Tab-separated table of C-alpha atoms in Angstrom:
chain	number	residue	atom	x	y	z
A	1	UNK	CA	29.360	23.491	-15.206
A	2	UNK	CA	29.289	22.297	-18.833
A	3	UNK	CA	31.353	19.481	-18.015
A	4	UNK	CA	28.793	18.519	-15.383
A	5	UNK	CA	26.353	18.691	-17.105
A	6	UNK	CA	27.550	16.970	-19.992
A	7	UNK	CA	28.643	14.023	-17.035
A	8	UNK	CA	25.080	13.937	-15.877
A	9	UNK	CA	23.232	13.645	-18.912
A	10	UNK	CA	25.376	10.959	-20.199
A	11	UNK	CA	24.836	9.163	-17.095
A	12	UNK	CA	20.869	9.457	-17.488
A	13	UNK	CA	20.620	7.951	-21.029
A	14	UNK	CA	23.211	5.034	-19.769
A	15	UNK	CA	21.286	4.104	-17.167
A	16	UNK	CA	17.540	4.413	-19.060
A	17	UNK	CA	19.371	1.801	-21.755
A	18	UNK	CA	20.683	-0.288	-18.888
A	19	UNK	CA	17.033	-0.520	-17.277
A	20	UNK	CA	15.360	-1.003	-20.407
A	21	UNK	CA	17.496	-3.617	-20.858
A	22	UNK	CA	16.844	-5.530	-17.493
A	23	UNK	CA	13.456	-4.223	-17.380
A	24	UNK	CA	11.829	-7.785	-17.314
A	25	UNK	CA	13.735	-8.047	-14.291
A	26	UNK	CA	12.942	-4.518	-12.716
A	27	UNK	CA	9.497	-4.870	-13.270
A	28	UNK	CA	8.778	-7.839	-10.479
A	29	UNK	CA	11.196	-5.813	-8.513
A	30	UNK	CA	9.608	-2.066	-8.617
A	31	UNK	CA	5.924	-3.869	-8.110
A	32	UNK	CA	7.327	-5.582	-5.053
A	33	UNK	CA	8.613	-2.402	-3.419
A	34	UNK	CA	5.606	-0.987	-3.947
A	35	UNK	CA	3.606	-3.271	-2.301
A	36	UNK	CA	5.757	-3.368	0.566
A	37	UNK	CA	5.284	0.039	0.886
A	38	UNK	CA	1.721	-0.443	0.706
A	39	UNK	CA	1.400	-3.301	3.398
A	40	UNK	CA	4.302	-2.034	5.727
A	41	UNK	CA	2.151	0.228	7.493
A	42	UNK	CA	-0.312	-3.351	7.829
A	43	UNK	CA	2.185	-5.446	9.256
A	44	UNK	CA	3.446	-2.727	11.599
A	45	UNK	CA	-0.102	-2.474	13.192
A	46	UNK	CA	-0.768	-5.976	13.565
A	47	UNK	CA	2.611	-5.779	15.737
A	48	UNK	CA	1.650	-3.098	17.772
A	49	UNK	CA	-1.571	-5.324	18.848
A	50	UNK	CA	0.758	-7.687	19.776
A	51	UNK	CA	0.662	-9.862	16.959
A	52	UNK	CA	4.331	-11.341	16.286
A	53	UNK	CA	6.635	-9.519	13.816
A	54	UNK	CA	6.863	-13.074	11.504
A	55	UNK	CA	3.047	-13.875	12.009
A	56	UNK	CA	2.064	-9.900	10.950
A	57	UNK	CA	3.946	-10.845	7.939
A	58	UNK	CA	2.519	-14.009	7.134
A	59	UNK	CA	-0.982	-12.437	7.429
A	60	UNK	CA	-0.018	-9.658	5.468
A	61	UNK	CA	1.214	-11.760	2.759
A	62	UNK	CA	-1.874	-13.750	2.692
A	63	UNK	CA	-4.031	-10.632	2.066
A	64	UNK	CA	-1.602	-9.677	-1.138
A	65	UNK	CA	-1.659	-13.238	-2.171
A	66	UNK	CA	-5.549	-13.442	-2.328
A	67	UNK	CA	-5.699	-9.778	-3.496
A	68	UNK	CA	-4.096	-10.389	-6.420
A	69	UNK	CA	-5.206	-13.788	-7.630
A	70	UNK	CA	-8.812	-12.375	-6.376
A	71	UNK	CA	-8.612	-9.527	-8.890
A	72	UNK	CA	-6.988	-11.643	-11.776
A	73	UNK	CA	-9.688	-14.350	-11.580
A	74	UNK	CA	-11.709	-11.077	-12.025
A	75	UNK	CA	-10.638	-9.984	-14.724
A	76	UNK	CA	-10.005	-13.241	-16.539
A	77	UNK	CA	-14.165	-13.985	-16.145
A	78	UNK	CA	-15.226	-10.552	-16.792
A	79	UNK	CA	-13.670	-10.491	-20.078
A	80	UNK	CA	-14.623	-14.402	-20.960
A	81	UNK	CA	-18.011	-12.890	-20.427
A	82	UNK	CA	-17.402	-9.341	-22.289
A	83	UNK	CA	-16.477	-11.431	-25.425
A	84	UNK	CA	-19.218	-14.269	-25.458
A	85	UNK	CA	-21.345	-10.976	-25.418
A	86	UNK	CA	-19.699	-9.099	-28.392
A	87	UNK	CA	-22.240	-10.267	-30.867
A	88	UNK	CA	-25.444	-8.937	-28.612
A	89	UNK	CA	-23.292	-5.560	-28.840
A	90	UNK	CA	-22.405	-6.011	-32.704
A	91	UNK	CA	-26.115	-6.045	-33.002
A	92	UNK	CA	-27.082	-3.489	-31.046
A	93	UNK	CA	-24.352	-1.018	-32.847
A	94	UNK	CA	-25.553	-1.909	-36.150
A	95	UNK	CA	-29.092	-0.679	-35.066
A	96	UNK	CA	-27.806	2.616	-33.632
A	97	UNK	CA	-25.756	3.225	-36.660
A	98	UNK	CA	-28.664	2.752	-38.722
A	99	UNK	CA	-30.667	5.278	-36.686
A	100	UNK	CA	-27.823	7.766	-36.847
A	101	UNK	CA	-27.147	7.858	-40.503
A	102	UNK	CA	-30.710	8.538	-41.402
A	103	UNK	CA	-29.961	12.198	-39.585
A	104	UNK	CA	-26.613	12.331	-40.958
A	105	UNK	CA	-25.355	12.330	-44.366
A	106	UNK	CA	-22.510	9.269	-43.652
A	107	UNK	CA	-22.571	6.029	-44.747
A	108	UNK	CA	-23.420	3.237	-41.959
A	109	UNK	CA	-20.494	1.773	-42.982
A	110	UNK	CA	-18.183	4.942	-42.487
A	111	UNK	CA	-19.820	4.849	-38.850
A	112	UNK	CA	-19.112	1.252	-38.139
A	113	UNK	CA	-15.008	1.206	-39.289
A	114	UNK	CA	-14.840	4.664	-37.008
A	115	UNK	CA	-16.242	3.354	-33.878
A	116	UNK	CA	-15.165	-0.071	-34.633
A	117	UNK	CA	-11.476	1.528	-34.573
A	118	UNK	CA	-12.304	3.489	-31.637
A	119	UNK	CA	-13.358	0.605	-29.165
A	120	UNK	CA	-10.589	-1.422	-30.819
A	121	UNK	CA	-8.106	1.306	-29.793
A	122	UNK	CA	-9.775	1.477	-26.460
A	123	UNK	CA	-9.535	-2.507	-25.805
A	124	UNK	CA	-6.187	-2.676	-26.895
A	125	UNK	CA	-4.499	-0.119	-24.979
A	126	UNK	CA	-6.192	-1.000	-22.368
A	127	UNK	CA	-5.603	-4.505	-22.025
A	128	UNK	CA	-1.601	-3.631	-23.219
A	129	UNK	CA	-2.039	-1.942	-19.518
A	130	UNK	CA	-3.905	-4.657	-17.891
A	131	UNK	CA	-1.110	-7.024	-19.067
A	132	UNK	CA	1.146	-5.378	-18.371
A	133	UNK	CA	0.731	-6.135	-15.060
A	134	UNK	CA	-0.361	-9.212	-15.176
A	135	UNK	CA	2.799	-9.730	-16.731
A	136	UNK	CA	4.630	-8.272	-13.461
A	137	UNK	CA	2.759	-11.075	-11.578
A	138	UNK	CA	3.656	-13.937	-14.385
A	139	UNK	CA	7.128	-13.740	-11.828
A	140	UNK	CA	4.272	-13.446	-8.895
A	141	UNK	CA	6.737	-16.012	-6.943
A	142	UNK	CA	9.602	-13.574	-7.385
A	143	UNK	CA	7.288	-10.287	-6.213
A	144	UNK	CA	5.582	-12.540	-3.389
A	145	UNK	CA	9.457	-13.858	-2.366
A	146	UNK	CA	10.765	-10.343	-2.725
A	147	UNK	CA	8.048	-8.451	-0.667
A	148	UNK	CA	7.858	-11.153	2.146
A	149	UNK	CA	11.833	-10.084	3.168
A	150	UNK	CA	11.187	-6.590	2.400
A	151	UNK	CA	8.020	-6.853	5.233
A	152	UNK	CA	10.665	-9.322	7.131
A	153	UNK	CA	13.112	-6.761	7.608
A	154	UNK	CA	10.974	-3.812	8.100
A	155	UNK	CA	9.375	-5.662	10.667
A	156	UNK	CA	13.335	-6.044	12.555
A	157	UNK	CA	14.033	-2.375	11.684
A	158	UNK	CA	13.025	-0.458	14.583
A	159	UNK	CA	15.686	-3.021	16.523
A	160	UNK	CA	18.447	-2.362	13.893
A	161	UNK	CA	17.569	2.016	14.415
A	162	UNK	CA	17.978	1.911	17.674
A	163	UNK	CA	21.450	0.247	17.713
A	164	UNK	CA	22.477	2.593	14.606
A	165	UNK	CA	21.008	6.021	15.383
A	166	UNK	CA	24.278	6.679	17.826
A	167	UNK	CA	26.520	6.198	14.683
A	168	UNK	CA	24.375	7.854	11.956
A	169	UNK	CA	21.546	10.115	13.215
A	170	UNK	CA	21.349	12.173	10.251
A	171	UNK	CA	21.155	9.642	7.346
A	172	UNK	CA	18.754	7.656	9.218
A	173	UNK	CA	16.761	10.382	10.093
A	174	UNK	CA	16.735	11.512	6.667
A	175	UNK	CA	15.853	8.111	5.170
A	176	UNK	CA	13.071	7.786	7.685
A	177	UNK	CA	11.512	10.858	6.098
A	178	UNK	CA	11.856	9.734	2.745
A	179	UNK	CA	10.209	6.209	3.555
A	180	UNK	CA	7.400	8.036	5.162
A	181	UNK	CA	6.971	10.491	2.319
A	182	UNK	CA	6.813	7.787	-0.407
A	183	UNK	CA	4.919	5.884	2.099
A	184	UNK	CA	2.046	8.436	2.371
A	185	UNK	CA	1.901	9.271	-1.264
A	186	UNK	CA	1.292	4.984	-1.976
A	187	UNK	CA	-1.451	4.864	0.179
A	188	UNK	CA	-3.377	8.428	-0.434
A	189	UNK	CA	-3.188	7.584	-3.976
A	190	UNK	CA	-4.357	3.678	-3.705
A	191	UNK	CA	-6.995	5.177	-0.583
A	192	UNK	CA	-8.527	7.490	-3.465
A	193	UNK	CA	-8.012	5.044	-6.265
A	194	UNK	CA	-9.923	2.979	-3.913
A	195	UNK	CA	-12.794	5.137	-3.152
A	196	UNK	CA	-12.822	6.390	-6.885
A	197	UNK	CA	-13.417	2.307	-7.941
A	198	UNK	CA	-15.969	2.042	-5.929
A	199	UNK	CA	-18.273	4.960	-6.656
A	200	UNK	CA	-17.658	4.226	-10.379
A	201	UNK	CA	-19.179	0.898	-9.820
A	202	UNK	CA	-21.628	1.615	-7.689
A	203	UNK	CA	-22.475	3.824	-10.568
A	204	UNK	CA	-22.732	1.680	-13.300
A	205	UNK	CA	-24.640	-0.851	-10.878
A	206	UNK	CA	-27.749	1.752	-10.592
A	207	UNK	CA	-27.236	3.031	-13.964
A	208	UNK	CA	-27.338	-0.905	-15.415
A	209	UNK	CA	-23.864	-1.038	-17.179
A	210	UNK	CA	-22.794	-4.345	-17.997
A	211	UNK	CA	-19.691	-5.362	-15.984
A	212	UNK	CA	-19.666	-2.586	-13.525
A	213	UNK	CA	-17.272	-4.457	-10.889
A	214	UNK	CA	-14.895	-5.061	-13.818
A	215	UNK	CA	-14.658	-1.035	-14.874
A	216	UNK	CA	-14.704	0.246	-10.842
A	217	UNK	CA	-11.428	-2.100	-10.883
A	218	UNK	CA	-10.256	-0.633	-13.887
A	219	UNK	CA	-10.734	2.674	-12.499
A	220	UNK	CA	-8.730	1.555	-9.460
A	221	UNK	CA	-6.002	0.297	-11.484
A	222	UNK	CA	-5.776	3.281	-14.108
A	223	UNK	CA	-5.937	5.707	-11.264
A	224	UNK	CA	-2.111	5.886	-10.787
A	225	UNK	CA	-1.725	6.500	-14.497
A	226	UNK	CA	-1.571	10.327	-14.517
A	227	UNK	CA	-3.795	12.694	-16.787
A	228	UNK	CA	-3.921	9.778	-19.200
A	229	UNK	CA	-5.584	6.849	-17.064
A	230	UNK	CA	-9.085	7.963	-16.497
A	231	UNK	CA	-9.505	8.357	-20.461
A	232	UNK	CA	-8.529	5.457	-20.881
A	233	UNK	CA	-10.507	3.822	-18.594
A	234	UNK	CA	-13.588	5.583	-19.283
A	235	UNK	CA	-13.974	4.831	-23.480
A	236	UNK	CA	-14.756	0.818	-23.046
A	237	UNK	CA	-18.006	1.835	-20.244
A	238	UNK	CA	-18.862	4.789	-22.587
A	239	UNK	CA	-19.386	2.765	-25.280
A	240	UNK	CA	-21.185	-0.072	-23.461
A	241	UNK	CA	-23.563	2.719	-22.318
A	242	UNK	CA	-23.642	3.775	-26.296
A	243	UNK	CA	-24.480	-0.256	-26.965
A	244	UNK	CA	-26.823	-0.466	-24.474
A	245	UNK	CA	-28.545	2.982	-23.989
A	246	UNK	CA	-27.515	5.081	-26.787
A	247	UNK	CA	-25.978	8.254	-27.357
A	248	UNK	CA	-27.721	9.008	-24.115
A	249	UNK	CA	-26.414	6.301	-21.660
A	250	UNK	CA	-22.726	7.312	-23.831
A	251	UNK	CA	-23.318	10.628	-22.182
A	252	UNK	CA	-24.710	9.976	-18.628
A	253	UNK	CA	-21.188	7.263	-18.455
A	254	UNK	CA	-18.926	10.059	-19.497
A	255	UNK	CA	-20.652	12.729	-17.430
A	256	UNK	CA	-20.878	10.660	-14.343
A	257	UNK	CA	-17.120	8.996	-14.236
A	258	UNK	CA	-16.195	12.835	-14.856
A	259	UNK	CA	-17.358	14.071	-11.759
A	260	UNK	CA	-16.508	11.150	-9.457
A	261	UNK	CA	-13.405	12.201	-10.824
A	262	UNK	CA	-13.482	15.559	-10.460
A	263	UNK	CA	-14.279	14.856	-6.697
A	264	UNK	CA	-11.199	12.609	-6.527
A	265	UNK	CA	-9.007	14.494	-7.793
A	266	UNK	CA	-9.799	18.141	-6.682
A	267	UNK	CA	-11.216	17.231	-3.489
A	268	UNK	CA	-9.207	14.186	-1.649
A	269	UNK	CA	-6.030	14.057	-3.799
A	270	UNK	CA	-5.362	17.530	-3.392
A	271	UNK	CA	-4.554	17.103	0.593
A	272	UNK	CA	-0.835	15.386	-0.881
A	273	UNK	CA	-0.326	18.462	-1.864
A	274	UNK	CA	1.105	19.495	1.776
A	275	UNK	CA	2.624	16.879	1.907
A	276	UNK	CA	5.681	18.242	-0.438
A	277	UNK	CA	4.693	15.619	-3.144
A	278	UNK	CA	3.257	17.998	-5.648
A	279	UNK	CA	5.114	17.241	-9.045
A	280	UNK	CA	4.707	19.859	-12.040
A	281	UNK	CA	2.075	19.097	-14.172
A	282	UNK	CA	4.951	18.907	-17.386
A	283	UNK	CA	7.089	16.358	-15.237
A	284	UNK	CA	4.570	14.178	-14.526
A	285	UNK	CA	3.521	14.011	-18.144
A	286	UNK	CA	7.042	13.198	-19.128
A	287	UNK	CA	7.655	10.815	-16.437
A	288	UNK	CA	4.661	9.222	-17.660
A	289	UNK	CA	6.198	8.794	-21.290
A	290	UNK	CA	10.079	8.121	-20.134
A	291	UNK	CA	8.669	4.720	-17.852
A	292	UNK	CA	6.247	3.693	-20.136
A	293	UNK	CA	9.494	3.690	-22.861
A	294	UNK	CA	11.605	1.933	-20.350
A	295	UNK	CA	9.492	-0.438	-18.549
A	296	UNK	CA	6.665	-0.801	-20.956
A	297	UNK	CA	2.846	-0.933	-19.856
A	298	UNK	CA	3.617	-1.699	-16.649
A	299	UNK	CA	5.642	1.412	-16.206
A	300	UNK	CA	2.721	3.696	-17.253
A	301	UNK	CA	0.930	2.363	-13.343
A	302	UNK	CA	4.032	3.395	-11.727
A	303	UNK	CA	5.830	6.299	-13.410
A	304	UNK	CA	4.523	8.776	-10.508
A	305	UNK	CA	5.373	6.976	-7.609
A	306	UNK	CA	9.061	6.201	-9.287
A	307	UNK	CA	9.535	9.734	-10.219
A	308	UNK	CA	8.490	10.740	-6.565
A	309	UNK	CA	11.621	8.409	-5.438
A	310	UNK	CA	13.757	10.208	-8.426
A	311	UNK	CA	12.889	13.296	-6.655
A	312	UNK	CA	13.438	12.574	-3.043
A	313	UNK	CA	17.456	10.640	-4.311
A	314	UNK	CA	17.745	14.148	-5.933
A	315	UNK	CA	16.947	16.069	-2.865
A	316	UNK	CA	19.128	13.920	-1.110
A	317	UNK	CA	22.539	15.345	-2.590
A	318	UNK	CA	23.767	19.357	-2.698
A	319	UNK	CA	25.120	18.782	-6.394
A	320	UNK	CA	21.519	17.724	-7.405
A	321	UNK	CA	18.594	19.873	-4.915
A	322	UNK	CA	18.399	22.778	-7.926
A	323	UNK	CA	17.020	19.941	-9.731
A	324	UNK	CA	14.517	18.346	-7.660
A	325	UNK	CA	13.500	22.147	-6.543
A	326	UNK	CA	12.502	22.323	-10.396
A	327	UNK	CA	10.541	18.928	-10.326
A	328	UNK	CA	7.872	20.537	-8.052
A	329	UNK	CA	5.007	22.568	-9.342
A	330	UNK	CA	5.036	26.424	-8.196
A	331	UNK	CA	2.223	26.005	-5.720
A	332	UNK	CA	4.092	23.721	-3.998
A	333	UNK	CA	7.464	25.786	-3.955
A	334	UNK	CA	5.319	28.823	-2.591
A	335	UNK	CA	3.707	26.440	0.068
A	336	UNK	CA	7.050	25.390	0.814
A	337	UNK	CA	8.598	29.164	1.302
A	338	UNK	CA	5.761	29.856	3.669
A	339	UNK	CA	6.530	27.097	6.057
A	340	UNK	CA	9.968	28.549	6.013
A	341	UNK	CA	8.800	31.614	7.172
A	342	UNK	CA	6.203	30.443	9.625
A	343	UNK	CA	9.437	28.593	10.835
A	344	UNK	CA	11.415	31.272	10.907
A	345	UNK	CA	9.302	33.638	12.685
């Protein structure tokens, strides 16, 4: 068993230094199979209303193609506009501070380097995030290329099944599951990423935030960040409510994104849950950290869903089950034990 494990872990750090090193590579690559798995289900319902397997992909591709460069040319004005405005806001925080420090005994200065360092903090990792990306679609040829015969074969699978299944019933059985599993998690979580975008910018429409399309997107994006993302994506609106409204509009920002959140996350997310896909609360925090370290930024939006395919590779083998079994969180191990018994009886 020692030796095992000793095999294993020395296996896991070579291959984290072999995809850090070829992670400028894996990064177009990962993003592509992601999207695939995002706009299979698309392509495979344009072809059941009779719409040719090529043709489905063609459309399909057009709708990622104009997603993307749709939400980049987003961005790119939104923040043109955010920084021609930065002086209206540098004015509006020196006024605030000046208010403050008359009720507290700190110098308008001290104020001004500790929430200048806070929004700078808040920017910066932020757009390190948004870049990151962006950087995945610099190769956008390479991610449009690869998911176009990803969606290509997909759409000649159910042909290619059929003549296998005789020869292999199990393993394709079993990697029909798996598709579907990772399948369903991609689009629950971009389906309530989605809906949680929305509300927060229908939000900050009514409540008269400045750029309120700009942070729903962000909330869309930082959704698939775990624990970590809605922080993050919640400081730069904060403090435009704190610009614009003071400590008050600060406070209605945070208290609003909080329970469009809460909703989110305790109400529609939840329903994965039965679905097998639960991850511990400590993995998915470390996942978070071990693909930001190898893939950078752009890991942070996709450490769950890659750990989720760790997970379901690990439940694939006997040698390795004990460890995907300790992956999941105990609710869903207890969930799991009662289907097992509702089978067995």
């Amino acid at each position: 068993m020692p030796a095992k494990i000793l095999l294993y872990s020395t296996a896991v750090v070579l291959l984290t230094l072999g995809m850090k090193a070829i992670s400028s590579i894996l990064i177009p690559i990962f993003f592509s199979f992601f999207a695939f798995l995002i706009f299979s289900p698309l392509v495979r319902w344009l072809m059941k209303k009779g719409v040719p397997g090529k043709v489905s992909v063609f459309l399909v591709i057009l709708l990622f193609i104009f997603v993307f460069f749709g939400t980049a040319v987003l961005f790119a004005n939104s923040l043109i506009q955010l920084s021609n405005m930065i002086p209206s806001y540098d004015t509006q925080l020196q006024s605030i501070l000046g208010t403050v420090s008359t009720h507290f005994p700190v110098s308008g200065d001290t104020l001004t380097s500790v929430l200048r360092s806070i929004a700078t903090f808040a920017f910066r990792v932020s757009g390190n995030i948004v870049t990151g990306a962006l950087n995945a679609g610099s190769t956008v040829v390479l991610i449009f290329i690869v998911t176009t015969f990803l969606l290509l074969d997909s759409a000649g699978a159910p042909v290619k099944v059929q003549k296998e299944v005789e020869d292999q019933p199990v393993y394709l059985s079993r990697f029909t599951e798996l598709s579907k599993t990772v399948i369903n998690f991609m689009l629950l979580r971009t389906e309530t990423n989605l809906i949680g975008g929305i509300g927060v910018a229908i939000l900050f429409l009514i409540g008269g935030i400045d750029f309120a399309v700009l942070w729903g997107l962000l909330f869309f994006l930082f959704g698939y960040i775990p624990y970590l993302g809605f922080y993050l994506a919640t400081i730069p609106p904060m403090l435009l409510g704190l610009f614009k409204y003071g400590p008050v509009g600060a406070l209605g920002v945070l208290v609003g994104v909080t329970i469009i959140n809460a909703l989110i996350e305790n109400v529609l997310f939840p329903s994965i849950a039965g679905r097998g896909l639960k991850l511990s609360t400590t993995i998915v925090f470390l996942s978070l950290i071990y693909w930001s370290y190898v893939l950078g930024a752009a890991g942070a939006l996709i450490a769950v869903p890659l750990t989720i395919v760790v997970k379901i590779v690990l439940e694939s083998s006997e040698d390795t089950r004990l460890m995907a079994k300790l992956m999941e969180s105990r609710g869903t191990r207890d969930q799991v034990e009662e289907d097992e018994g509702k089978n067995g009886a």
